Amino acid sequence: MSVHQVTLVEAVRLAALQEMRRDPTVWVMGEDVARGGLYGQYKDFLPEFGAERVVSTPISESTIMGAGLGAALVGTRPIIEMRIFDFVMCAMDELVNQIAKIRYMFGGQARPSVVVRMPHGIWRNSAAQHSQMLESWFVHLPGVIVVTPSTPADAAGLLVSAIRSDDPVLFFDPKNLFPVTGDVASVIEPIPFGKARLAREGRDLTIVSWSAIMPAVEQAAATLAAEGIAADVIDLRTLWPWDQAAVCASVEKTGRLLVVQEAVSVAGFGAEVVSTVVETLGPARVKAASRLGAPRIPIPFSPPLEDAVKVTPAKIVAAAKAAMA
Amino acid sequence: MSVHQVTLVEAVRLAALQEMRRDPTVWVMGEDVARGGLYGQYKDFLPEFGAERVVSTPISESTIMGAGLGAALVGTRPIIEMRIFDFVMCAMDELVNQIAKIRYMFGGQARPSVVVRMPHGIWRNSAAQHSQMLESWFVHLPGVIVVTPSTPADAAGLLVSAIRSDDPVLFFDPKNLFPVTGDVASVIEPIPFGKARLAREGRDLTIVSWSAIMPAVEQAAATLAAEGIAADVIDLRTLWPWDQAAVCASVEKTGRLLVVQEAVSVAGFGAEVVSTVVETLGPARVKAASRLGAPRIPIPFSPPLEDAVKVTPAKIVAAAKAAMA
Amino acid sequence: MEPTHNIRRLMDLYRTMSRIRAFETAALNAHKEGVVPGPLHVSIGQEGVAAGVCLNLTTEDRITSNHRGHGHALAKGAGVQGMMRELFGREGGHCRGKGGSMHIADFSVGMLGANGVVSGGIPIAVGAAQGLKMMRSSAIAVCFFGDGAINRGPFLEGLNWAALYNLPVLFICEDNGVSAFTATDTVTAGPGVIARAESLGVPGVTVDGNDALAVDEAAGRLVAEVRGGKGPRLLHAKTFRITGHTSTDAAAWRDPADVAAAKARDPIDRLGVLLAERGVATADLDALRLSAFEEMEAAVTDAKAAPWPDEAIAYEDVQDVGAVRFSGVSA
Amino acid sequence: MEPTHNIRRLMDLYRTMSRIRAFETAALNAHKEGVVPGPLHVSIGQEGVAAGVCLNLTTEDRITSNHRGHGHALAKGAGVQGMMRELFGREGGHCRGKGGSMHIADFSVGMLGANGVVSGGIPIAVGAAQGLKMMRSSAIAVCFFGDGAINRGPFLEGLNWAALYNLPVLFICEDNGVSAFTATDTVTAGPGVIARAESLGVPGVTVDGNDALAVDEAAGRLVAEVRGGKGPRLLHAKTFRITGHTSTDAAAWRDPADVAAAKARDPIDRLGVLLAERGVATADLDALRLSAFEEMEAAVTDAKAAPWPDEAIAYEDVQDVGAVRFSGVSA
Ligand SMILES: Cc1ncc(C[n+]2csc(CCOP(=O)(O)OP(=O)(O)O)c2C)c(N)n1
Ligand SMILES: Cc1ncc(C[n+]2csc(CCOP(=O)(O)OP(=O)(O)O)c2C)c(N)n1
Ligand SMILES: [Mg+2]
Ligand SMILES: [Mg+2]
């Protein structure tokens, strides 16, 4: 099986392409998808699969979401493209009250096998309505799987799993990392949900993170290593289910935990990680447990203001050193 | 100033009535409000204030929310009645992308002085779409205040503060507690946001909770006291801002923390409380820190199934004892 | 239609309406007795719509419904025992006791579910139609909603979408004149649902929803058009809900004259008169109503005796992947 | 209108359009230079709509806009320096650098903001009208949105609401034929926006949006009706966006013939021809365009030189109550 270097956006394109070739019930819908999608993630899909399986829709987010559900209920497998995460706010009833609950409410009769793709995160001065990260919300929402990859290979493998999943999957494309390159196999194998990737091995400290901030975390870890602090760096890859065993085992080893999130710290997923570790290991076995994330403010537009709220390698290094103190 | 015993729903009715009499720019809108609201929380408002200030609306949640914002921008103070929390999912763009961000995005020009009332929580076999508790989501959302009272007096005093607030306030009426009675003053004074209520004083354990589950917590605390375990019981009353000082001081005293929430435990507000306490005091000063809440499942309809996922006094007692072990 | 066939069809309509009425009356009584928990929305007086529409559907056709869905489900062929047990929250309910009245569903007969959110069924039906079309199915989707639902955004989006992709979906606006406790015309502007539908490219027809025969005929025509690939259609059925919004609403706020007038237009009685005119013996009609009554009484007896679901069931049907029980201390 | 007044009014339109064109051209160039960050949506070719509508408004009137809002803001009287600095993310921007192009607002002249969400301004405008009416103001609300916005639910809800409460709001559908990169008619069913509006009780009028005079006249009539308490109205202005969806979209996907045709119908040139016919010297028109160009070049120079906002500003304007900095370790 050959491997090639591609961008993340090409990796997810190849993953969706492979699955649409494999399974004729898979299709994609969303604004501008016939044209290849806003980021080219569906480039050349229209000529190959036709307008019935590559459906450019009106600007009708609630129906994009709700029609995806309806189409799943009769046996198709829609990829619901939300364009930019923030617009899912126009489709929350369909996602939260319908998709997430329908299997349960109906006692198992419904299988809402949809993938909802929501490119999220800070993206070059796009300001408050195009930069949000609220992935932790959906971890709190029963009925959905939450996928937050950071590398081309993980994004591709997890998208394959998402498309094959009978559970509804919320797939957070890390839109700021779309141009990042990495190796992807020519046949993309599914990656199981709930298994973290050990991005770097250490002994002094456990750094847990996910999605678009991972490159900054790895950069920070390299800096820390150069200064003699060896961190276990864990990329969770999926937030529900999430790899509690890997994180707890690492903190058992290192005694120290730092969770790094691009999202707002307050009531974010980092709190879940810290709490779970403290509850599982007991406070006595944890020397330090802390979170780094954005302050509780909307994302500002201007570069220096945006920089102020962004988590950077320098801030991660500082937080890691504080955790070591 | 006289005090009288009223139900919680009457307490919030009196609070809104007082404020609408005080300030002619205050008005209420939502489905069926002219008839007094679904729970009678606006009973007799129509004859007193007229149809312009007591506006029964179409079933148009996004416009109820968005029009409330627009009306606030020109200087009125709308109370936006959502009827049942779950329906706010139909108005999330207006709440999350507009109301919460508008002041910030526009550099302070806008003051979205709205109160969004969202009666929430498990309510006698109403099933998955009428029972949700997602209050923790909004703590993670910059730009809003999150109010979660549990007694008639607190609900009344906090509603007065909410109506007078220039910040947008998300007011979670604990709908299951509407019939519960308590003392309310004839002139309702505002209660500041971010100040917890010490519901019971103890030394062995800190129990933190809020909203509709508080009576169960207090009952459990009484049982525990009878068995020799004296708990500090803290009713947070507001989740943003929340009284971190009171909670940390209490855990400093007791060394043990149990957060009780009616909502799903995973990624709920309890995680924020545990993490903040551990980060603030340091793990070494905490002997136990744990959360009790609902499993990660939608709320089922049937009484025994609903009971299975409900937090009860017995479960609280068991969790408290586990925390003491 | 030749006369005997016609009578048989009318009797079918009569039977379905009688069964809906009997089911809901039994459920209402059980609710008053305290054995049906939670909110209960019945459609007494509106049975002509469900019966008339669903008589034109096959089992493969799909329907979506709203909070007031017993009639739609029954008319579509949902099993009575599973429905009644669901209302009672017992084992053997179609939704295993997790849904209750507001979430009645029976996928085995194409009933894709009631919905606790007004308009919630609209995009689902539209998507079902899109999926069916994609899979070259001859089945269609039918979407029931109330007059209150036409003031929510999904109405516009869903109808535009259906017309755009020429989808096999029939929209049914069951217009009882009220949105919960508010008269719908006091919160609705413009000339009405037909104009709205046509402005979105969906042709519509208005019918007297209390005339089951008229509903049947109109729905028959529209279903044929939809099934024939002509695209979406809307049926606007004017009716009246005799009972309150929920089982606990005595509907004291209604004008008694309106209620009396509606009772005089009761769809079951009206069809009974027609059948009698056509020579059906009153005794036969009475027998049919009695048998519906007995069927539903038996369902109540069965549901009362049915066991409660085991607690473990609460933890099933959530997700294939990911723990449902909390890893820490959990309720 | 007597002739001289008319000329003055036409010159006003010409000036406003020229200023919008100059502003956006300058901003586009600055964006290409890399000094305007983030996405930038310009309305080149559409200036007739903003100019024609806003000429009929007072400062007290409120407008809401969409993602393509520079023209609306300028025509409503927003300060150029504050706008350009905002686009540059500099101190002194109307939104203190927190909004950028997509969130341009100037409350001091009744410009209640652009919006990054399609249709986002509709309920806000409706609510503003409701508040104004409640406070017995003579001001009205005007709501600008694109043809793509009529496929989102808020269009239905907002227009129904406005008609229902007889609110002083004027809806402007600025129809450039495209929704981002998709031709709007390929995703829109039915006879169009006027039919949709009328089905919701809002009378509508279609106008050639590239004829600023026609827009002015139609808007004038509608504004008078709205201000006179006759209830909401909709103006459907057909126009063409010469440039791409965003500044980085070269719009290579468009039919060059369409673009050429649109350029031939350029609203500024057309009004220039009319003014020349009415005897205005070409030199006067050129001077006006030059002065607009110079004004905007100066604004760019100013914005380039303006200081960046201080980091502390990021933490302001969030809430009066509740810490913004994280109590734990924070970025
Ligand atoms: C989005 C949403 N808003 C409000 C409600 C509360 N509610 C339940 S039924 C109802 C009235 C619905 O009226 P209509 O659609 O005409 O149906 P009917 O009850 O008359 O059968 C309302 C407002 C809801 N369930 N969903
Ligand atoms: C709810 C929502 N969906 C999608 C988008 C992405 N988007 C931005 S502009 C646009 C096209 C809007 O078309 P139209 O309303 O006609 O305005 P125009 O760009 O033509 O001026 C889209 C789809 C958005 N901003 N908001
Ligand atoms: Mg109705
Ligand atoms: Mg357009």
PDB file of N, CA, C and O in Angstrom, chain A residues 32 35 57-61 83 90 124-125 127 129-130 265-266 291-293 295-297 301-302 304-305 308, chain D residues 37-38 86-87 89 97-98 100 102-103 116 151-152 180-182 187 308 310-311 314 318-319 324 326 329 331:
ATOM      1  N   ASP A  32     -22.578  25.129  -2.062  1.00  0.00           N
ATOM      2  CA  ASP A  32     -21.412  25.179  -2.954  1.00  0.00           C
ATOM      3  C   ASP A  32     -20.645  23.865  -3.068  1.00  0.00           C
ATOM      4  O   ASP A  32     -19.524  23.863  -3.579  1.00  0.00           O
ATOM      5  N   ARG A  35     -19.479  22.800  -6.516  1.00  0.00           N
ATOM      6  CA  ARG A  35     -18.316  23.536  -6.987  1.00  0.00           C
ATOM      7  C   ARG A  35     -17.031  23.042  -6.303  1.00  0.00           C
ATOM      8  O   ARG A  35     -15.941  23.526  -6.560  1.00  0.00           O
ATOM      9  N   THR A  57     -26.851  23.043  -2.124  1.00  0.00           N
ATOM     10  CA  THR A  57     -28.142  23.362  -1.506  1.00  0.00           C
ATOM     11  C   THR A  57     -28.368  24.866  -1.410  1.00  0.00           C
ATOM     12  O   THR A  57     -27.433  25.652  -1.525  1.00  0.00           O
ATOM     13  N   PRO A  58     -29.606  25.239  -1.165  1.00  0.00           N
ATOM     14  CA  PRO A  58     -29.873  26.634  -0.802  1.00  0.00           C
ATOM     15  C   PRO A  58     -29.205  26.949   0.547  1.00  0.00           C
ATOM     16  O   PRO A  58     -28.769  26.034   1.257  1.00  0.00           O
ATOM     17  N   ILE A  59     -29.169  28.220   0.896  1.00  0.00           N
ATOM     18  CA  ILE A  59     -28.680  28.616   2.225  1.00  0.00           C
ATOM     19  C   ILE A  59     -29.817  28.330   3.202  1.00  0.00           C
ATOM     20  O   ILE A  59     -30.623  29.197   3.519  1.00  0.00           O
ATOM     21  N   SER A  60     -29.910  27.098   3.613  1.00  0.00           N
ATOM     22  CA  SER A  60     -31.022  26.612   4.435  1.00  0.00           C
ATOM     23  C   SER A  60     -30.463  25.621   5.443  1.00  0.00           C
ATOM     24  O   SER A  60     -30.714  24.422   5.368  1.00  0.00           O
ATOM     25  N   GLU A  61     -29.687  26.134   6.392  1.00  0.00           N
ATOM     26  CA  GLU A  61     -28.982  25.221   7.290  1.00  0.00           C
ATOM     27  C   GLU A  61     -29.903  24.272   8.033  1.00  0.00           C
ATOM     28  O   GLU A  61     -29.560  23.102   8.231  1.00  0.00           O
ATOM     29  N   ARG A  83     -20.080  23.951   6.113  1.00  0.00           N
ATOM     30  CA  ARG A  83     -19.265  25.052   5.590  1.00  0.00           C
ATOM     31  C   ARG A  83     -18.330  25.658   6.635  1.00  0.00           C
ATOM     32  O   ARG A  83     -17.126  25.647   6.475  1.00  0.00           O
ATOM     33  N   CYS A  90     -27.633  27.702  13.157  1.00  0.00           N
ATOM     34  CA  CYS A  90     -28.911  27.807  12.447  1.00  0.00           C
ATOM     35  C   CYS A  90     -29.603  26.446  12.317  1.00  0.00           C
ATOM     36  O   CYS A  90     -30.687  26.369  11.739  1.00  0.00           O
ATOM     37  N   ARG A 124      -7.500  32.905  10.299  1.00  0.00           N
ATOM     38  CA  ARG A 124      -7.032  34.208   9.823  1.00  0.00           C
ATOM     39  C   ARG A 124      -8.059  35.361   9.869  1.00  0.00           C
ATOM     40  O   ARG A 124      -8.678  35.695   8.879  1.00  0.00           O
ATOM     41  N   ASN A 125      -8.205  35.937  11.056  1.00  0.00           N
ATOM     42  CA  ASN A 125      -8.989  37.172  11.228  1.00  0.00           C
ATOM     43  C   ASN A 125     -10.400  37.089  10.682  1.00  0.00           C
ATOM     44  O   ASN A 125     -10.873  37.982   9.994  1.00  0.00           O
ATOM     45  N   ALA A 127     -12.964  36.728  12.749  1.00  0.00           N
ATOM     46  CA  ALA A 127     -13.785  37.350  13.798  1.00  0.00           C
ATOM     47  C   ALA A 127     -14.798  36.401  14.431  1.00  0.00           C
ATOM     48  O   ALA A 127     -14.797  35.191  14.182  1.00  0.00           O
ATOM     49  N   GLN A 129     -17.950  35.498  14.461  1.00  0.00           N
ATOM     50  CA  GLN A 129     -18.969  34.593  13.922  1.00  0.00           C
ATOM     51  C   GLN A 129     -18.407  33.549  12.953  1.00  0.00           C
ATOM     52  O   GLN A 129     -19.168  32.800  12.346  1.00  0.00           O
ATOM     53  N   HIS A 130     -17.094  33.512  12.798  1.00  0.00           N
ATOM     54  CA  HIS A 130     -16.507  32.514  11.889  1.00  0.00           C
ATOM     55  C   HIS A 130     -15.301  31.823  12.503  1.00  0.00           C
ATOM     56  O   HIS A 130     -14.468  31.287  11.771  1.00  0.00           O
ATOM     57  N   SER A 265     -11.377  28.391  27.909  1.00  0.00           N
ATOM     58  CA  SER A 265     -11.095  27.453  29.003  1.00  0.00           C
ATOM     59  C   SER A 265     -12.324  27.162  29.847  1.00  0.00           C
ATOM     60  O   SER A 265     -12.611  26.009  30.158  1.00  0.00           O
ATOM     61  N   VAL A 266     -13.010  28.220  30.232  1.00  0.00           N
ATOM     62  CA  VAL A 266     -14.121  28.064  31.178  1.00  0.00           C
ATOM     63  C   VAL A 266     -15.156  27.089  30.620  1.00  0.00           C
ATOM     64  O   VAL A 266     -15.669  27.279  29.517  1.00  0.00           O
ATOM     65  N   ARG A 291      -5.237  23.799  33.107  1.00  0.00           N
ATOM     66  CA  ARG A 291      -5.760  23.993  31.759  1.00  0.00           C
ATOM     67  C   ARG A 291      -5.209  25.266  31.157  1.00  0.00           C
ATOM     68  O   ARG A 291      -5.053  26.267  31.854  1.00  0.00           O
ATOM     69  N   LEU A 292      -4.972  25.217  29.884  1.00  0.00           N
ATOM     70  CA  LEU A 292      -4.649  26.434  29.143  1.00  0.00           C
ATOM     71  C   LEU A 292      -5.657  26.529  28.003  1.00  0.00           C
ATOM     72  O   LEU A 292      -5.929  25.541  27.315  1.00  0.00           O
ATOM     73  N   GLY A 293      -6.191  27.731  27.836  1.00  0.00           N
ATOM     74  CA  GLY A 293      -7.158  27.907  26.755  1.00  0.00           C
ATOM     75  C   GLY A 293      -7.412  29.382  26.540  1.00  0.00           C
ATOM     76  O   GLY A 293      -6.703  30.234  27.073  1.00  0.00           O
ATOM     77  N   PRO A 295      -9.281  33.008  26.844  1.00  0.00           N
ATOM     78  CA  PRO A 295     -10.084  33.703  27.846  1.00  0.00           C
ATOM     79  C   PRO A 295     -11.549  33.668  27.406  1.00  0.00           C
ATOM     80  O   PRO A 295     -11.853  33.328  26.276  1.00  0.00           O
ATOM     81  N   ARG A 296     -12.418  34.044  28.309  1.00  0.00           N
ATOM     82  CA  ARG A 296     -13.852  33.962  28.002  1.00  0.00           C
ATOM     83  C   ARG A 296     -14.283  35.246  27.288  1.00  0.00           C
ATOM     84  O   ARG A 296     -14.968  36.099  27.855  1.00  0.00           O
ATOM     85  N   ILE A 297     -13.891  35.346  26.023  1.00  0.00           N
ATOM     86  CA  ILE A 297     -14.278  36.480  25.181  1.00  0.00           C
ATOM     87  C   ILE A 297     -14.530  35.970  23.768  1.00  0.00           C
ATOM     88  O   ILE A 297     -13.972  34.956  23.358  1.00  0.00           O
ATOM     89  N   PHE A 301     -11.346  40.492  15.746  1.00  0.00           N
ATOM     90  CA  PHE A 301     -10.903  40.517  14.352  1.00  0.00           C
ATOM     91  C   PHE A 301      -9.436  40.913  14.167  1.00  0.00           C
ATOM     92  O   PHE A 301      -8.681  40.262  13.465  1.00  0.00           O
ATOM     93  N   SER A 302      -9.066  42.009  14.783  1.00  0.00           N
ATOM     94  CA  SER A 302      -7.753  42.608  14.523  1.00  0.00           C
ATOM     95  C   SER A 302      -6.615  41.658  14.906  1.00  0.00           C
ATOM     96  O   SER A 302      -6.649  41.030  15.967  1.00  0.00           O
ATOM     97  N   PRO A 304      -3.564  41.843  16.256  1.00  0.00           N
ATOM     98  CA  PRO A 304      -2.976  41.804  17.608  1.00  0.00           C
ATOM     99  C   PRO A 304      -3.987  41.397  18.679  1.00  0.00           C
ATOM    100  O   PRO A 304      -3.613  40.792  19.685  1.00  0.00           O
ATOM    101  N   LEU A 305      -5.262  41.724  18.452  1.00  0.00           N
ATOM    102  CA  LEU A 305      -6.273  41.318  19.428  1.00  0.00           C
ATOM    103  C   LEU A 305      -6.487  39.810  19.352  1.00  0.00           C
ATOM    104  O   LEU A 305      -6.587  39.123  20.370  1.00  0.00           O
ATOM    105  N   ALA A 308      -3.825  38.015  20.981  1.00  0.00           N
ATOM    106  CA  ALA A 308      -3.888  38.070  22.440  1.00  0.00           C
ATOM    107  C   ALA A 308      -4.665  36.893  23.006  1.00  0.00           C
ATOM    108  O   ALA A 308      -4.378  36.414  24.102  1.00  0.00           O
TER     109      ALA A 308
ATOM    110  N   PRO D  37      -6.793  42.590   6.778  1.00  0.00           N
ATOM    111  CA  PRO D  37      -6.844  41.157   7.066  1.00  0.00           C
ATOM    112  C   PRO D  37      -8.266  40.595   6.972  1.00  0.00           C
ATOM    113  O   PRO D  37      -9.238  41.346   6.928  1.00  0.00           O
ATOM    114  N   GLY D  38      -8.331  39.286   6.902  1.00  0.00           N
ATOM    115  CA  GLY D  38      -9.627  38.602   6.966  1.00  0.00           C
ATOM    116  C   GLY D  38     -10.411  38.679   5.672  1.00  0.00           C
ATOM    117  O   GLY D  38      -9.961  39.249   4.683  1.00  0.00           O
ATOM    118  N   GLU D  86     -11.426  50.253  10.808  1.00  0.00           N
ATOM    119  CA  GLU D  86     -11.989  48.975  11.240  1.00  0.00           C
ATOM    120  C   GLU D  86     -11.555  47.861  10.295  1.00  0.00           C
ATOM    121  O   GLU D  86     -11.153  46.783  10.723  1.00  0.00           O
ATOM    122  N   LEU D  87     -11.639  48.142   8.995  1.00  0.00           N
ATOM    123  CA  LEU D  87     -11.208  47.126   8.023  1.00  0.00           C
ATOM    124  C   LEU D  87      -9.731  46.762   8.209  1.00  0.00           C
ATOM    125  O   LEU D  87      -9.328  45.627   7.962  1.00  0.00           O
ATOM    126  N   GLY D  89      -8.279  46.864  11.061  1.00  0.00           N
ATOM    127  CA  GLY D  89      -8.085  46.331  12.410  1.00  0.00           C
ATOM    128  C   GLY D  89      -7.315  47.277  13.317  1.00  0.00           C
ATOM    129  O   GLY D  89      -6.610  46.830  14.229  1.00  0.00           O
ATOM    130  N   GLY D  97     -11.633  47.628  16.229  1.00  0.00           N
ATOM    131  CA  GLY D  97     -10.835  46.547  15.654  1.00  0.00           C
ATOM    132  C   GLY D  97     -11.351  45.155  15.957  1.00  0.00           C
ATOM    133  O   GLY D  97     -10.750  44.160  15.572  1.00  0.00           O
ATOM    134  N   LYS D  98     -12.495  45.064  16.608  1.00  0.00           N
ATOM    135  CA  LYS D  98     -12.989  43.735  16.984  1.00  0.00           C
ATOM    136  C   LYS D  98     -13.887  43.116  15.935  1.00  0.00           C
ATOM    137  O   LYS D  98     -14.166  41.926  15.977  1.00  0.00           O
ATOM    138  N   GLY D 100     -14.122  44.194  12.126  1.00  0.00           N
ATOM    139  CA  GLY D 100     -13.655  44.074  10.746  1.00  0.00           C
ATOM    140  C   GLY D 100     -14.784  44.290   9.762  1.00  0.00           C
ATOM    141  O   GLY D 100     -15.900  44.659  10.144  1.00  0.00           O
ATOM    142  N   MET D 102     -16.768  42.396   8.125  1.00  0.00           N
ATOM    143  CA  MET D 102     -18.024  41.646   8.215  1.00  0.00           C
ATOM    144  C   MET D 102     -18.904  42.111   9.364  1.00  0.00           C
ATOM    145  O   MET D 102     -20.050  41.689   9.477  1.00  0.00           O
ATOM    146  N   HIS D 103     -18.342  42.960  10.234  1.00  0.00           N
ATOM    147  CA  HIS D 103     -19.123  43.410  11.386  1.00  0.00           C
ATOM    148  C   HIS D 103     -19.072  44.927  11.526  1.00  0.00           C
ATOM    149  O   HIS D 103     -19.070  45.464  12.626  1.00  0.00           O
ATOM    150  N   GLY D 116     -22.347  38.518   9.879  1.00  0.00           N
ATOM    151  CA  GLY D 116     -21.637  37.418   9.246  1.00  0.00           C
ATOM    152  C   GLY D 116     -22.515  36.219   8.956  1.00  0.00           C
ATOM    153  O   GLY D 116     -22.079  35.252   8.341  1.00  0.00           O
ATOM    154  N   ASN D 151     -33.851  32.105   1.276  1.00  0.00           N
ATOM    155  CA  ASN D 151     -34.012  30.665   1.470  1.00  0.00           C
ATOM    156  C   ASN D 151     -33.776  30.223   2.903  1.00  0.00           C
ATOM    157  O   ASN D 151     -33.793  29.034   3.193  1.00  0.00           O
ATOM    158  N   ARG D 152     -33.561  31.177   3.786  1.00  0.00           N
ATOM    159  CA  ARG D 152     -33.415  30.808   5.200  1.00  0.00           C
ATOM    160  C   ARG D 152     -34.691  31.157   5.963  1.00  0.00           C
ATOM    161  O   ARG D 152     -35.378  32.139   5.670  1.00  0.00           O
ATOM    162  N   ALA D 180     -23.136  33.323  -2.726  1.00  0.00           N
ATOM    163  CA  ALA D 180     -21.722  32.915  -2.689  1.00  0.00           C
ATOM    164  C   ALA D 180     -21.296  32.501  -4.096  1.00  0.00           C
ATOM    165  O   ALA D 180     -21.265  33.350  -4.984  1.00  0.00           O
ATOM    166  N   PHE D 181     -21.079  31.207  -4.348  1.00  0.00           N
ATOM    167  CA  PHE D 181     -20.593  30.781  -5.664  1.00  0.00           C
ATOM    168  C   PHE D 181     -21.662  30.058  -6.467  1.00  0.00           C
ATOM    169  O   PHE D 181     -21.371  29.453  -7.488  1.00  0.00           O
ATOM    170  N   THR D 182     -22.887  30.079  -5.994  1.00  0.00           N
ATOM    171  CA  THR D 182     -23.964  29.330  -6.629  1.00  0.00           C
ATOM    172  C   THR D 182     -24.999  30.309  -7.168  1.00  0.00           C
ATOM    173  O   THR D 182     -25.389  31.240  -6.454  1.00  0.00           O
ATOM    174  N   VAL D 187     -31.046  27.339  -6.725  1.00  0.00           N
ATOM    175  CA  VAL D 187     -31.361  26.826  -5.380  1.00  0.00           C
ATOM    176  C   VAL D 187     -32.630  27.474  -4.817  1.00  0.00           C
ATOM    177  O   VAL D 187     -32.874  27.424  -3.610  1.00  0.00           O
ATOM    178  N   TRP D 308      -1.991  50.006  16.080  1.00  0.00           N
ATOM    179  CA  TRP D 308      -2.738  48.781  16.367  1.00  0.00           C
ATOM    180  C   TRP D 308      -3.408  48.927  17.733  1.00  0.00           C
ATOM    181  O   TRP D 308      -2.879  49.610  18.608  1.00  0.00           O
ATOM    182  N   ASP D 310      -4.341  48.193  21.463  1.00  0.00           N
ATOM    183  CA  ASP D 310      -3.609  47.596  22.565  1.00  0.00           C
ATOM    184  C   ASP D 310      -4.246  46.264  22.946  1.00  0.00           C
ATOM    185  O   ASP D 310      -5.469  46.110  22.920  1.00  0.00           O
ATOM    186  N   GLU D 311      -3.420  45.306  23.320  1.00  0.00           N
ATOM    187  CA  GLU D 311      -3.929  43.984  23.702  1.00  0.00           C
ATOM    188  C   GLU D 311      -5.031  44.067  24.738  1.00  0.00           C
ATOM    189  O   GLU D 311      -5.992  43.277  24.713  1.00  0.00           O
ATOM    190  N   ALA D 314      -8.723  43.783  23.872  1.00  0.00           N
ATOM    191  CA  ALA D 314      -9.344  42.480  23.601  1.00  0.00           C
ATOM    192  C   ALA D 314     -10.231  42.048  24.763  1.00  0.00           C
ATOM    193  O   ALA D 314     -11.189  41.297  24.575  1.00  0.00           O
ATOM    194  N   VAL D 318     -16.909  42.897  26.818  1.00  0.00           N
ATOM    195  CA  VAL D 318     -17.452  41.536  26.872  1.00  0.00           C
ATOM    196  C   VAL D 318     -18.720  41.546  27.714  1.00  0.00           C
ATOM    197  O   VAL D 318     -19.828  41.364  27.208  1.00  0.00           O
ATOM    198  N   GLN D 319     -18.553  41.733  29.012  1.00  0.00           N
ATOM    199  CA  GLN D 319     -19.692  41.809  29.911  1.00  0.00           C
ATOM    200  C   GLN D 319     -19.323  42.757  31.047  1.00  0.00           C
ATOM    201  O   GLN D 319     -18.154  42.880  31.395  1.00  0.00           O
ATOM    202  N   VAL D 324     -13.318  38.028  32.585  1.00  0.00           N
ATOM    203  CA  VAL D 324     -13.086  37.562  31.226  1.00  0.00           C
ATOM    204  C   VAL D 324     -11.813  36.733  31.155  1.00  0.00           C
ATOM    205  O   VAL D 324     -11.711  35.797  30.389  1.00  0.00           O
ATOM    206  N   PHE D 326      -9.333  33.977  32.374  1.00  0.00           N
ATOM    207  CA  PHE D 326      -9.560  32.694  33.015  1.00  0.00           C
ATOM    208  C   PHE D 326      -8.875  32.692  34.368  1.00  0.00           C
ATOM    209  O   PHE D 326      -7.752  33.150  34.515  1.00  0.00           O
ATOM    210  N   VAL D 329      -4.786  29.006  34.535  1.00  0.00           N
ATOM    211  CA  VAL D 329      -3.776  29.437  33.583  1.00  0.00           C
ATOM    212  C   VAL D 329      -4.523  29.867  32.326  1.00  0.00           C
ATOM    213  O   VAL D 329      -5.430  29.172  31.888  1.00  0.00           O
ATOM    214  N   ALA D 331      -4.547  31.968  28.351  1.00  0.00           N
ATOM    215  CA  ALA D 331      -3.813  32.547  27.235  1.00  0.00           C
ATOM    216  C   ALA D 331      -3.792  34.058  27.379  1.00  0.00           C
ATOM    217  O   ALA D 331      -4.761  34.645  27.819  1.00  0.00           O
TER     218      ALA D 331
END
